[in-house]
Amino acid sequence: MDRSYVLSAFGYAIIGLLLGIYMAASQDHGQLVTHAHIMLVGFVVSFIYGLCHKLWISDSGSTLARVQFYVHHASSIFLGIGLFLLYGNYVLLETIDPYLAIASIAVLIALIMMTVILVQSKEKTVT
């Protein structure tokens, strides 16, 4: 699971940096919030989750760990797409706001699940 998290983190970083480069080149920084969320929720949090799995989580293949992985990524992707649509003026706030709220709550749920996984995990010896 650690490798999957780190690889996905770099995928988010590539997307976030491409968006940042596009904003700089176009002189249009309207997607700044989207860029920040992709980099923080996608890249940074995924990378930290990967480190947690590598350093402390002894049973990375548990059902809870797999569910947490998919909840984190589904909510991160949905949040990024929703913010892109909102800040690109493709949809109105009234339309997308409930979906962004659900995605944000799902990010929180994934964080709570990771906390539970860490608390339940037995001490791990890193080789």
mmCIF file of C-alpha atoms in Angstrom:
data_model
loop_
_atom_site.group_PDB
_atom_site.id
_atom_site.type_symbol
_atom_site.label_atom_id
_atom_site.label_comp_id
_atom_site.label_asym_id
_atom_site.label_seq_id
_atom_site.Cartn_x
_atom_site.Cartn_y
_atom_site.Cartn_z
ATOM 1 C CA MET A 1 0.000 0.000 0.000
ATOM 2 C CA ASP A 2 2.905 2.358 0.722
ATOM 3 C CA ARG A 3 4.163 2.203 -2.860
ATOM 4 C CA SER A 4 0.664 2.715 -4.265
ATOM 5 C CA TYR A 5 0.226 5.839 -2.157
ATOM 6 C CA VAL A 6 3.606 7.277 -3.137
ATOM 7 C CA LEU A 7 3.062 6.577 -6.842
ATOM 8 C CA SER A 8 -0.385 8.155 -6.756
ATOM 9 C CA ALA A 9 1.072 11.119 -4.854
ATOM 10 C CA PHE A 10 3.488 11.745 -7.701
ATOM 11 C CA GLY A 11 0.588 11.477 -10.160
ATOM 12 C CA TYR A 12 -1.246 14.216 -8.261
ATOM 13 C CA ALA A 13 1.943 16.290 -8.190
ATOM 14 C CA ILE A 14 2.303 16.045 -11.963
ATOM 15 C CA ILE A 15 -1.317 17.137 -12.506
ATOM 16 C CA GLY A 16 -1.050 19.932 -9.939
ATOM 17 C CA LEU A 17 2.203 21.247 -11.377
ATOM 18 C CA LEU A 18 0.860 21.114 -14.931
ATOM 19 C CA LEU A 19 -2.113 23.191 -13.791
ATOM 20 C CA GLY A 20 0.250 25.607 -12.038
ATOM 21 C CA ILE A 21 2.429 25.949 -15.137
ATOM 22 C CA TYR A 22 -0.679 26.539 -17.266
ATOM 23 C CA MET A 23 -1.843 29.277 -14.885
ATOM 24 C CA ALA A 24 1.560 30.967 -14.993
ATOM 25 C CA ALA A 25 1.811 30.754 -18.783
ATOM 26 C CA SER A 26 -1.720 32.031 -19.351
ATOM 27 C CA GLN A 27 -1.487 34.730 -16.648
ATOM 28 C CA ASP A 28 -4.861 33.414 -15.419
ATOM 29 C CA HIS A 29 -4.672 32.275 -11.812
ATOM 30 C CA GLY A 30 -8.356 31.475 -11.525
ATOM 31 C CA GLN A 31 -7.626 27.821 -10.715
ATOM 32 C CA LEU A 32 -5.377 28.626 -7.743
ATOM 33 C CA VAL A 33 -7.741 26.930 -5.272
ATOM 34 C CA THR A 34 -7.918 23.826 -7.470
ATOM 35 C CA HIS A 35 -4.127 23.758 -7.810
ATOM 36 C CA ALA A 36 -3.676 24.086 -4.040
ATOM 37 C CA HIS A 37 -6.137 21.278 -3.278
ATOM 38 C CA ILE A 38 -4.573 18.921 -5.818
ATOM 39 C CA MET A 39 -1.123 19.587 -4.379
ATOM 40 C CA LEU A 40 -2.133 19.378 -0.715
ATOM 41 C CA VAL A 41 -4.904 16.776 -0.559
ATOM 42 C CA GLY A 42 -3.631 14.793 -3.530
ATOM 43 C CA PHE A 43 0.148 15.006 -3.360
ATOM 44 C CA VAL A 44 1.069 15.879 0.227
ATOM 45 C CA VAL A 45 -1.581 13.854 2.058
ATOM 46 C CA SER A 46 -1.128 10.813 -0.202
ATOM 47 C CA PHE A 47 2.629 10.968 0.312
ATOM 48 C CA ILE A 48 2.202 11.196 4.080
ATOM 49 C CA TYR A 49 -0.210 8.237 4.009
ATOM 50 C CA GLY A 50 2.422 6.285 2.051
ATOM 51 C CA LEU A 51 5.028 7.099 4.696
ATOM 52 C CA CYS A 52 2.626 6.044 7.454
ATOM 53 C CA HIS A 53 2.129 2.684 5.741
ATOM 54 C CA LYS A 54 5.855 2.203 5.240
ATOM 55 C CA LEU A 55 6.916 3.214 8.732
ATOM 56 C CA TRP A 56 4.146 2.247 11.115
ATOM 57 C CA ILE A 57 1.323 0.198 9.644
ATOM 58 C CA SER A 58 1.927 -3.512 10.003
ATOM 59 C CA ASP A 59 -1.143 -4.750 8.090
ATOM 60 C CA SER A 60 -1.365 -2.621 4.956
ATOM 61 C CA GLY A 61 -3.498 -5.236 3.248
ATOM 62 C CA SER A 62 -6.374 -5.099 5.711
ATOM 63 C CA THR A 63 -9.879 -4.389 4.480
ATOM 64 C CA LEU A 64 -9.953 -1.077 6.347
ATOM 65 C CA ALA A 65 -6.652 -0.004 4.753
ATOM 66 C CA ARG A 66 -7.938 -0.836 1.264
ATOM 67 C CA VAL A 67 -11.249 0.953 1.856
ATOM 68 C CA GLN A 68 -9.379 3.968 3.235
ATOM 69 C CA PHE A 69 -7.142 4.034 0.151
ATOM 70 C CA TYR A 70 -10.110 4.100 -2.216
ATOM 71 C CA VAL A 71 -12.114 6.612 -0.166
ATOM 72 C CA HIS A 72 -9.118 8.954 -0.064
ATOM 73 C CA HIS A 73 -8.489 8.765 -3.796
ATOM 74 C CA ALA A 74 -12.134 8.920 -4.874
ATOM 75 C CA SER A 75 -12.732 11.977 -2.703
ATOM 76 C CA SER A 76 -9.468 13.647 -3.778
ATOM 77 C CA ILE A 77 -10.228 13.150 -7.460
ATOM 78 C CA PHE A 78 -13.845 14.254 -7.105
ATOM 79 C CA LEU A 79 -12.792 17.317 -5.102
ATOM 80 C CA GLY A 80 -10.207 18.270 -7.725
ATOM 81 C CA ILE A 81 -12.634 17.869 -10.615
ATOM 82 C CA GLY A 82 -15.390 19.720 -8.768
ATOM 83 C CA LEU A 83 -13.119 22.634 -7.926
ATOM 84 C CA PHE A 84 -11.854 22.745 -11.506
ATOM 85 C CA LEU A 85 -15.430 22.958 -12.781
ATOM 86 C CA LEU A 86 -16.341 25.606 -10.209
ATOM 87 C CA TYR A 87 -13.315 27.880 -10.634
ATOM 88 C CA GLY A 88 -13.311 27.419 -14.393
ATOM 89 C CA ASN A 89 -16.885 28.773 -14.384
ATOM 90 C CA TYR A 90 -18.214 25.591 -15.985
ATOM 91 C CA VAL A 91 -20.848 25.074 -13.251
ATOM 92 C CA LEU A 92 -22.534 27.331 -10.729
ATOM 93 C CA LEU A 93 -21.687 27.154 -7.038
ATOM 94 C CA GLU A 94 -25.281 26.240 -6.236
ATOM 95 C CA THR A 95 -24.999 23.210 -8.490
ATOM 96 C CA ILE A 96 -21.606 21.862 -7.404
ATOM 97 C CA ASP A 97 -21.549 22.928 -3.736
ATOM 98 C CA PRO A 98 -23.367 19.844 -2.335
ATOM 99 C CA TYR A 99 -20.972 17.542 -4.208
ATOM 100 C CA LEU A 100 -17.927 19.468 -3.001
ATOM 101 C CA ALA A 101 -19.270 19.199 0.540
ATOM 102 C CA ILE A 102 -19.648 15.416 0.192
ATOM 103 C CA ALA A 103 -16.128 15.118 -1.258
ATOM 104 C CA SER A 104 -14.714 17.230 1.591
ATOM 105 C CA ILE A 105 -16.461 15.106 4.202
ATOM 106 C CA ALA A 106 -15.138 11.977 2.466
ATOM 107 C CA VAL A 107 -11.586 13.378 2.701
ATOM 108 C CA LEU A 108 -12.198 13.826 6.436
ATOM 109 C CA ILE A 109 -13.594 10.287 6.748
ATOM 110 C CA ALA A 110 -10.481 8.921 5.011
ATOM 111 C CA LEU A 111 -8.322 10.847 7.487
ATOM 112 C CA ILE A 112 -10.272 9.421 10.412
ATOM 113 C CA MET A 113 -9.905 5.917 8.960
ATOM 114 C CA MET A 114 -6.140 6.431 8.630
ATOM 115 C CA THR A 115 -6.014 7.533 12.252
ATOM 116 C CA VAL A 116 -7.876 4.367 13.292
ATOM 117 C CA ILE A 117 -5.524 2.229 11.192
ATOM 118 C CA LEU A 118 -2.488 3.826 12.838
ATOM 119 C CA VAL A 119 -3.907 3.435 16.334
ATOM 120 C CA GLN A 120 -4.774 -0.226 15.728
ATOM 121 C CA SER A 121 -1.495 -1.087 14.042
ATOM 122 C CA LYS A 122 1.069 -3.109 15.906
ATOM 123 C CA GLU A 123 4.607 -1.809 16.043
ATOM 124 C CA LYS A 124 6.432 -2.406 12.776
ATOM 125 C CA THR A 125 10.121 -3.076 12.219
ATOM 126 C CA VAL A 126 11.433 -1.260 9.133
ATOM 127 C CA THR A 127 14.110 -3.115 7.212
#
